[in-house]
Coordinates of C-alpha atoms (C1' of nucleotides) in Angstrom, one line a residue:
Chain A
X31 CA 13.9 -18.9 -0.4
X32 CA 10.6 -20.3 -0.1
X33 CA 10.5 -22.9 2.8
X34 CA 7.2 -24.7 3.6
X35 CA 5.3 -23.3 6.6
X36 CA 5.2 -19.5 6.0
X37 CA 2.0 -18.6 6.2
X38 CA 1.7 -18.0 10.5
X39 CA 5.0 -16.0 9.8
X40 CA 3.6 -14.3 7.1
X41 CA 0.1 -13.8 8.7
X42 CA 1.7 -12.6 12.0
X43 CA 4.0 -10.4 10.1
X44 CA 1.5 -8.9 8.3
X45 CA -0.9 -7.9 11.1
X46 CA 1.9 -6.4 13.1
X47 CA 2.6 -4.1 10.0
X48 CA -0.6 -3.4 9.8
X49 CA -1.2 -2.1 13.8
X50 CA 2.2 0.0 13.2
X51 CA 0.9 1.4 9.9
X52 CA -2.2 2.0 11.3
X53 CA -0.8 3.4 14.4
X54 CA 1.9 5.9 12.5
X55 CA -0.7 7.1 10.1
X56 CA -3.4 7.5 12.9
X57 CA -6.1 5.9 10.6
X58 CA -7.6 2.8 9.2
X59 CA -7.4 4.6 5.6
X60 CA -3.8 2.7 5.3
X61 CA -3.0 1.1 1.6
X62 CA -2.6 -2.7 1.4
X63 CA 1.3 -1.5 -0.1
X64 CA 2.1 0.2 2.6
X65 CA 1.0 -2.5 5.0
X66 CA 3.0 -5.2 2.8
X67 CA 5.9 -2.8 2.5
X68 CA 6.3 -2.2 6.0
X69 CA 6.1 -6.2 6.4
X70 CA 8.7 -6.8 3.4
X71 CA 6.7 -8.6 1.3
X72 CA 4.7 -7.7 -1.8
X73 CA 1.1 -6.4 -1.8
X74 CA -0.3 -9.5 -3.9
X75 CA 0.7 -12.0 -0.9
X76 CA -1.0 -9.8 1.5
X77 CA -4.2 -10.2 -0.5
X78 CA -2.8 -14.0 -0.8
X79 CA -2.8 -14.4 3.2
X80 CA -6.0 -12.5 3.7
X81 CA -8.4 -12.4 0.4
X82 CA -9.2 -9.1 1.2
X83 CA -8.0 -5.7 3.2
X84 CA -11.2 -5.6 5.4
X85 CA -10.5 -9.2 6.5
X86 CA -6.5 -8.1 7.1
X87 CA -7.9 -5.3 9.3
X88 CA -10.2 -7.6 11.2
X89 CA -7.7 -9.6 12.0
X90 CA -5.9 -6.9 13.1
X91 CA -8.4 -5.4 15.5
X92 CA -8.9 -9.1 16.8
X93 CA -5.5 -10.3 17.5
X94 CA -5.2 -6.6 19.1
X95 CA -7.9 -6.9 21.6
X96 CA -7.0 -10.5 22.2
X97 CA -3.4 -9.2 23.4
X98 CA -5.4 -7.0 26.0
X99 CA -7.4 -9.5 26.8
X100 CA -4.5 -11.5 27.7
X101 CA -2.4 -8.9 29.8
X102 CA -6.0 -8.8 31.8
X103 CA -6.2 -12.2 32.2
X104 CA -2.8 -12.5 33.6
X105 CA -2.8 -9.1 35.9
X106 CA -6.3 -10.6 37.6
X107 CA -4.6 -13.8 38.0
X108 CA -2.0 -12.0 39.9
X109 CA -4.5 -10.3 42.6
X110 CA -5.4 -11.3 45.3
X111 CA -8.3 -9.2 47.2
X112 CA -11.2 -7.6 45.2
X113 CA -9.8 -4.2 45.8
X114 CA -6.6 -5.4 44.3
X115 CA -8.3 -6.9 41.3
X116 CA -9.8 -3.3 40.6
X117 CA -6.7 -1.7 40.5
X118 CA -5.1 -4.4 38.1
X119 CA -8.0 -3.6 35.3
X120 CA -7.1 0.3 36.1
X121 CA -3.2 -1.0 35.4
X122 CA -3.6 -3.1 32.5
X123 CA -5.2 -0.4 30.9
X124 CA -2.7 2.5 31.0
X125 CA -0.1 0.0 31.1
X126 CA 2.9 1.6 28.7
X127 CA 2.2 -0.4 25.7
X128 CA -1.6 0.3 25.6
X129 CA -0.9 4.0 26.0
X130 CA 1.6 4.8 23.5
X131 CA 0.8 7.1 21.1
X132 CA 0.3 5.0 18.3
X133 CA -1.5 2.3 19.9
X134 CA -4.1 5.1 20.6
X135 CA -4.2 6.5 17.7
X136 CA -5.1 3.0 16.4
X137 CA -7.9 2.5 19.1
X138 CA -9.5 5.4 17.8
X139 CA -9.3 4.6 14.6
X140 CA -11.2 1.1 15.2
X141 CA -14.0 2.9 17.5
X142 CA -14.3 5.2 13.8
X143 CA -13.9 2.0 12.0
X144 CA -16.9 0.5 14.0
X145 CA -19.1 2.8 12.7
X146 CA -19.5 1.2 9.2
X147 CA -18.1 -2.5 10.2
X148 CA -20.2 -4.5 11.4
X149 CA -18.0 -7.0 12.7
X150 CA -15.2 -4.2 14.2
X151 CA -17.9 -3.5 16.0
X152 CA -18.6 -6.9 17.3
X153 CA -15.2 -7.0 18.6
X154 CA -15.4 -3.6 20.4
X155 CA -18.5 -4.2 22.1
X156 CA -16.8 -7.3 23.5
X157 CA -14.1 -5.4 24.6
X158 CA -16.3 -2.8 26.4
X159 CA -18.3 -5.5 27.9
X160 CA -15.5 -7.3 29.6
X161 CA -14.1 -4.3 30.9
X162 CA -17.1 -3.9 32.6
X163 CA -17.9 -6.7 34.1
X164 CA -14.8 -7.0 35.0
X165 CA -14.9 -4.2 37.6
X166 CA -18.5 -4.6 38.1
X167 CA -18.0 -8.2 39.6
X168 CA -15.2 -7.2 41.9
X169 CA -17.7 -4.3 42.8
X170 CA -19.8 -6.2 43.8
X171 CA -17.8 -7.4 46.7
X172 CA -17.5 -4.0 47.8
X173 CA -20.7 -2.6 47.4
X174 CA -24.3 -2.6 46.9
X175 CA -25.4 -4.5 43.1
X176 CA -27.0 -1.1 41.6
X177 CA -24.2 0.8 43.1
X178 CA -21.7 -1.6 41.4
X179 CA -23.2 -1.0 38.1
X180 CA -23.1 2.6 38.5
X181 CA -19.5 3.3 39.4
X182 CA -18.4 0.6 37.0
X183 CA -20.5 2.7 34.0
X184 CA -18.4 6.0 35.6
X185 CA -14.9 3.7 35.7
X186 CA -15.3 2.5 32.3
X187 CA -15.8 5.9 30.9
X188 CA -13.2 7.4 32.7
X189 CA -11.0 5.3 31.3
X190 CA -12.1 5.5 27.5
X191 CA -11.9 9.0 28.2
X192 CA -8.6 9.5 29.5
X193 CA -8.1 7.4 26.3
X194 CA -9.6 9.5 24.2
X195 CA -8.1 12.6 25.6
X196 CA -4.7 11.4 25.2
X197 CA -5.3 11.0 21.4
X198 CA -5.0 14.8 20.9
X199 CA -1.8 15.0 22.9
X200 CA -2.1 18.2 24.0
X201 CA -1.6 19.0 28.0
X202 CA -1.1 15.2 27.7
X203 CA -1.7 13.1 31.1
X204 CA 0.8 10.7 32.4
X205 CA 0.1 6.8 32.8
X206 CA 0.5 7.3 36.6
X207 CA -1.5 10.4 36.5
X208 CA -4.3 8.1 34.5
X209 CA -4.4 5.5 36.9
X210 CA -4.3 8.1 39.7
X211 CA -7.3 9.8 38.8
X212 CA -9.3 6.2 37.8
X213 CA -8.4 5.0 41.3
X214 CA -9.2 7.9 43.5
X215 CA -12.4 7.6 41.6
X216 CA -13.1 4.4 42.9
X217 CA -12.1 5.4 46.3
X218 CA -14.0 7.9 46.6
X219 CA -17.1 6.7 45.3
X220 CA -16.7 3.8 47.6
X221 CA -15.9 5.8 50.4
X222 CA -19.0 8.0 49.6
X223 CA -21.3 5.0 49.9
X224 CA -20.1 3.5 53.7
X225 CA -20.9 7.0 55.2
Chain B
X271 CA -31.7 30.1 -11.7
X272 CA -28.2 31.9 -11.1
X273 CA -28.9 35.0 -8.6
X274 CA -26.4 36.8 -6.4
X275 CA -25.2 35.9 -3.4
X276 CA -25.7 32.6 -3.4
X277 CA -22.0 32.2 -1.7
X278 CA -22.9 31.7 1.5
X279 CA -26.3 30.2 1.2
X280 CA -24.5 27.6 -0.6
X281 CA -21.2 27.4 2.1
X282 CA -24.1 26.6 4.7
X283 CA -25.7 23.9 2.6
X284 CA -22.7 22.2 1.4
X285 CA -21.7 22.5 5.0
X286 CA -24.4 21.0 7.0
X287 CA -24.6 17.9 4.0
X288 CA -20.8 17.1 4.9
X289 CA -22.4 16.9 8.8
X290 CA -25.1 14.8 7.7
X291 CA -23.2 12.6 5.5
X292 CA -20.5 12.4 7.6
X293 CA -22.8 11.5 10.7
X294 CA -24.3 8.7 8.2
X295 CA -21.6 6.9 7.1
X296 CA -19.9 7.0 10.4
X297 CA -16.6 8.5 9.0
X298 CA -14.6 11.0 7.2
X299 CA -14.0 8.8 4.0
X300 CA -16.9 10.5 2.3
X301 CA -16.9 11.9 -1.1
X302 CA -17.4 15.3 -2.7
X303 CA -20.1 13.6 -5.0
X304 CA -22.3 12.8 -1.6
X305 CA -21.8 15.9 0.3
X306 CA -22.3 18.0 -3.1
X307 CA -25.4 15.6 -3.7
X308 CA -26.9 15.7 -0.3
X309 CA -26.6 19.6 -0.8
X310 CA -28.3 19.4 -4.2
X311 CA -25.8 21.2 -6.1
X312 CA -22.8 19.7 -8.5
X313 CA -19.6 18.3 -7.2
X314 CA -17.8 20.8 -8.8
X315 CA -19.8 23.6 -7.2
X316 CA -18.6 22.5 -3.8
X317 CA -14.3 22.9 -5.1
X318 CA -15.6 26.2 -6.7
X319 CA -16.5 27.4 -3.1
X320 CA -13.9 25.4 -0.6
X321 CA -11.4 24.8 -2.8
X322 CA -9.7 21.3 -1.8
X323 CA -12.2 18.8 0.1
X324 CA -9.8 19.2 3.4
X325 CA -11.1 22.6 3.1
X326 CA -14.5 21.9 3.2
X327 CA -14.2 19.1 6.0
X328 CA -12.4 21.3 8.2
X329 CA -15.1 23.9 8.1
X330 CA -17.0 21.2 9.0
X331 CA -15.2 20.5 11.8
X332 CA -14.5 24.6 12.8
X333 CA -18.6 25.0 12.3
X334 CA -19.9 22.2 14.4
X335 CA -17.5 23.5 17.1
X336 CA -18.4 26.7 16.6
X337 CA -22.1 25.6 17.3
X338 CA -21.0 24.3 20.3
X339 CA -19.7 26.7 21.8
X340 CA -22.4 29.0 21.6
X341 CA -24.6 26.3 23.2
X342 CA -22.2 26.7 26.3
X343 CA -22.4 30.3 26.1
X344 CA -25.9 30.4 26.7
X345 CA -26.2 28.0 29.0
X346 CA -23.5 29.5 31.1
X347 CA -25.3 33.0 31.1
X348 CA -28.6 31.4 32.0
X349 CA -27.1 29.8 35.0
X350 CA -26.0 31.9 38.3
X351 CA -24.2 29.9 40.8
X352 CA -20.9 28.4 40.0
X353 CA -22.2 25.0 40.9
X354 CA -25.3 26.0 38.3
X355 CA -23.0 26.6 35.8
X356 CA -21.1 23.2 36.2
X357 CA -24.5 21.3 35.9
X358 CA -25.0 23.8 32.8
X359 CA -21.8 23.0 31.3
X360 CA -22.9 19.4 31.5
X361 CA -26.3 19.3 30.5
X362 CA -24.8 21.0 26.8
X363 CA -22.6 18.5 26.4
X364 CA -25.2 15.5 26.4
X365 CA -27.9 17.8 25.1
X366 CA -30.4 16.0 22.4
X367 CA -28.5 17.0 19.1
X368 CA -25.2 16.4 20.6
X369 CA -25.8 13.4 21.7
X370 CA -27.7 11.9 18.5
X371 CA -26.0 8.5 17.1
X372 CA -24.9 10.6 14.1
X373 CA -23.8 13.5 15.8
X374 CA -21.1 11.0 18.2
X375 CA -20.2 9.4 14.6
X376 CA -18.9 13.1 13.3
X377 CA -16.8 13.6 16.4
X378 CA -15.4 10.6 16.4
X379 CA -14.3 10.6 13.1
X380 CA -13.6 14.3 13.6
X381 CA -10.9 12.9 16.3
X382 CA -9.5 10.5 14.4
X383 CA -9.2 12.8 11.3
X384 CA -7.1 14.9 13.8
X385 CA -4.1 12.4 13.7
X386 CA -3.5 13.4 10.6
X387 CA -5.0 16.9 10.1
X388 CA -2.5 19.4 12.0
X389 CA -6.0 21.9 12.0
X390 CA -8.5 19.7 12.6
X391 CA -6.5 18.4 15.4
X392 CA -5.9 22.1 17.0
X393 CA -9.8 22.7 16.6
X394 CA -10.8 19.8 19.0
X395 CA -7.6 21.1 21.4
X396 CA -9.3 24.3 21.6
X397 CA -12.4 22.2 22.2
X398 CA -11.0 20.7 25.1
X399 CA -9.4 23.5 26.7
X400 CA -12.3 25.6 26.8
X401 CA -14.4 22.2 28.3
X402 CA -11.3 21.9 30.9
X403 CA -11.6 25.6 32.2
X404 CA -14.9 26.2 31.8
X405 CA -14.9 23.3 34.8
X406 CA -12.0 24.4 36.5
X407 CA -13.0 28.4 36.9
X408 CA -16.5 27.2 38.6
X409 CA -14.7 24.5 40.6
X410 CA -12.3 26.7 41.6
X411 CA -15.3 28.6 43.4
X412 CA -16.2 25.6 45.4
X413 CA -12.7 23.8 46.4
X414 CA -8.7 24.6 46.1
X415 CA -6.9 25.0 42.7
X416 CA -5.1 21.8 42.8
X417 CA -8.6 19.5 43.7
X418 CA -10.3 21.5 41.1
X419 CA -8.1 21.0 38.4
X420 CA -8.2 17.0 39.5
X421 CA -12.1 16.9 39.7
X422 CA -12.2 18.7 36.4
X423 CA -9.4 16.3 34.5
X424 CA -12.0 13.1 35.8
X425 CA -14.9 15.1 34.9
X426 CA -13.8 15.9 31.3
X427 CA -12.6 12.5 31.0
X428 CA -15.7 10.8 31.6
X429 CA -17.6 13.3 29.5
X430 CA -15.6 12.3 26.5
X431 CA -15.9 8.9 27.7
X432 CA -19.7 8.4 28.0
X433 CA -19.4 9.7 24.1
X434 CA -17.2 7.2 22.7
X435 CA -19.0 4.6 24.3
X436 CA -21.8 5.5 23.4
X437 CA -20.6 5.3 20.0
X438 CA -20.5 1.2 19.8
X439 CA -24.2 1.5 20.6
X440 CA -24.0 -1.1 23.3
X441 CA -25.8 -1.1 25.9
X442 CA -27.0 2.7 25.2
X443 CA -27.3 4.9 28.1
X444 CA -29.6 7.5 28.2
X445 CA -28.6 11.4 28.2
X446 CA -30.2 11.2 31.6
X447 CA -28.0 8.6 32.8
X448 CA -25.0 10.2 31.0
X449 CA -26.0 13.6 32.9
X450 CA -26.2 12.0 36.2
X451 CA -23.3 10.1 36.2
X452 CA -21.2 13.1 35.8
X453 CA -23.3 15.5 38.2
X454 CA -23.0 12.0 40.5
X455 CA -18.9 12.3 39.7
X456 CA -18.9 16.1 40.4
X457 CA -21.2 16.2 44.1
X458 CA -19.3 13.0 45.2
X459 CA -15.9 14.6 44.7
X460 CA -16.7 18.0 46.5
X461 CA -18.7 16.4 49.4
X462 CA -15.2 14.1 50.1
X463 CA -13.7 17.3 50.4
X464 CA -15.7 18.6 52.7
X465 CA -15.1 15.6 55.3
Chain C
dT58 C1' -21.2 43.9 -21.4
dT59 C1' -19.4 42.2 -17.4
dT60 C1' -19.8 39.4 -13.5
dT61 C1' -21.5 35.6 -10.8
dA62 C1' -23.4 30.9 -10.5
dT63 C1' -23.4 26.6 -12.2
dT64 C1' -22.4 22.3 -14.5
dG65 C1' -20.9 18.3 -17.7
dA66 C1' -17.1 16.4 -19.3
dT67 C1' -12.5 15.2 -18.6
dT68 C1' -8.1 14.2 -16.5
dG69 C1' -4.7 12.1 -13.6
dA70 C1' -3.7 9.7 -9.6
dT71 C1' -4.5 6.2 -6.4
dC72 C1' -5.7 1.6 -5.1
dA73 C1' -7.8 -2.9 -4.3
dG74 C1' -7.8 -7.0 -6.3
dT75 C1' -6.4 -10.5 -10.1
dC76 C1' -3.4 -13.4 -12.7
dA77 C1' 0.0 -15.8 -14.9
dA78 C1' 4.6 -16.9 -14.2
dT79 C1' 8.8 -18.1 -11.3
dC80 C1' 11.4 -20.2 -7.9
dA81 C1' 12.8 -23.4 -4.6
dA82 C1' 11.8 -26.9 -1.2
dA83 C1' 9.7 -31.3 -0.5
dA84 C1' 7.9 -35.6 -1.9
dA85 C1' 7.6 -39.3 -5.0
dT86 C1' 9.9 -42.2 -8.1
dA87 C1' 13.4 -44.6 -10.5
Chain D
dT108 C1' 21.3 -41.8 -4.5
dA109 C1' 19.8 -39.2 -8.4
dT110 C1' 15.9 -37.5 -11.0
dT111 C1' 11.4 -36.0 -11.7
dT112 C1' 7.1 -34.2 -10.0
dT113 C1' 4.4 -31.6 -7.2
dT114 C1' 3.2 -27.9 -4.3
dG115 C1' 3.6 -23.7 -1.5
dA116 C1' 5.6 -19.1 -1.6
dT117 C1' 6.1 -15.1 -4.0
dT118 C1' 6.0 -11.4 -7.2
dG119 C1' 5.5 -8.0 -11.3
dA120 C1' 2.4 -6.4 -14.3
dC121 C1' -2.1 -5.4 -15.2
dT122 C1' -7.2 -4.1 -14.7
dG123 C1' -11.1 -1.7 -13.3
dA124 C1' -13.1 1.4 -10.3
dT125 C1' -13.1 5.5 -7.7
dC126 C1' -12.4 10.2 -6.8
dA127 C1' -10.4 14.8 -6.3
dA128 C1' -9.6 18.4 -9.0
dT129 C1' -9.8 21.2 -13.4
dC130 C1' -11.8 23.6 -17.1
dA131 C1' -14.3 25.3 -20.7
dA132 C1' -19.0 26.4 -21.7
dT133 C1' -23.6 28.3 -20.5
dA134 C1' -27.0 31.0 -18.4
dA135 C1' -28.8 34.6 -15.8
dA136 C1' -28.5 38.7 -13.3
dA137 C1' -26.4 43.4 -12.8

DNA sequence: TTTTATTGATTGATCAGTCAATCAAAAATA
DNA sequence: TATTTTTGATTGACTGATCAATCAATAAAA
């Protein structure tokens, strides 16, 4: 079996386990077996890969919010007007595979994770600051600075909490209904400020 | 040293420890040892009253809610008109203790816990049901049904949301900023009605 | 004496991490 | 081409640490 060149299969392999573990189990408190098992290889090559679980969920956190980044990326890319780029932020963020049930349940348990690494956190503060400058510079074109960082602050929570609230699945709220609510926020805040 | 009645005295301390410990290390991967420490009793003291750790934590959990509530209750009573008691409703949840960094760390891992713990999870359900109608009754006083259970979805939302952010520690915003965002979010949506 | 409070010592299970050994492809050499 | 050597991939078995949970023993009140 062993061909040369496994370790970006391996790696790759590994940290996908390791987000649908995660996910499935709604916690970062996931054993390296289980993570390996669910990959198909043995626990001792996940340590072989990664030196350590920490680094193994690191990476995990960090290819994850990379993905996002890149769905962002490409949605902006894709609108044209200001407005428009608003709404693609509000889209990329509900979009289906971000709010599965699983995929929450891992995002929550990386904001816990952040608590007590240092470095998680690194990554999640990223991710919060690009989301907001993201809608605060396209704000900007619409309205006043100060008023761009206000409704920007209001957006990004709105959506973390929408987020959030989805994690308990009870009376849970659809993607359309999600983006609904973010977007008539922004609306109507805007609306608010030309009177 | 052995008297009577030490039962609950005890149940309180070992309680409060698992907040504080909890609230310290940022997460619910905390041993008996430290709670049972932090409450100055043995480890073995703290299975002889809760029986299982999950025992203990969800008391945890059913406590700190419990605390909450009764911090809305007041504040509701204390207010008169409906749109008083929105602003009250809001004010408790970014009120001083609630809002303290270790005080965001317990509920966050108190909602991640609840991925996996069927009774934690139905604890923070209740939570967010009695948040969700406390908004919509008083709404319901100042707009139709329909835009009041909207406004109150977005206002819960961002709620929830100014906590988790707040939980990276990033750029911090201040419980007065956190306050009048919402009220902002609230007044903004009822004038728009009005027009 | 009986009951309640309390603990030290112990057990059993779980896991992260290590290590020596194996296997097969690739590279070097004859 | 055939043979040997090297190297990457992989694992089973093991270790040491941690921790929840148990229990028998002790001490003080009732």
């Amino acid at each position: 079996m062993p061909k040369v060149g496994m370790e970006p299969v391996r790696r790759k392999a590994l940290v996908d386990a390791a987000m649908r573990v995660i996910g499935d189990h709604g916690s970062l408190t996931v054993t390296m077996s289980e993570i390996a098992k669910q990959a198909g290889v043995s626990p001792a090559l996940a340590h072989h890969y990664f030196g350590s679980k920490e680094q193994l969920l690191i990476e995990t956190v960090r290819v994850h919010l990379q993905r996002l980044r890149d769905s962002v990326v490409t949605a902006l890319r894709a609108a044209k007007t200001p407005r428009e780029k608003l709404s693609a932020v509000i889209r990329v963020s509900f979009q289906a595979d971000q709010f599965a049930p699983e995929t929450i349940a891992a995002w929550l348990a990386f904001y816990a994770e952040a608590q007590s690494s240092e470095e998680t956190r690194r990554f999640l503060v990223i991710y919060a600051r690009r989301l907001h400058s993201n809608l605060v510079a396209n704000l900007k074109a619409l309205c006043r600075a100060g008023d761009a960082e206000r409704i920007a602050e209001g957006a990004a929570a709105m959506i973390d909490g929408l987020y959030i609230r989805q994690s308990l699945r009870s009376a849970p709220i659809s993607t359309e209904a999600s983006i609904a609510l973010t977007e008539d926020y922004l609306t109507t805040c805007l609306n608010a400020l030309e009177d």
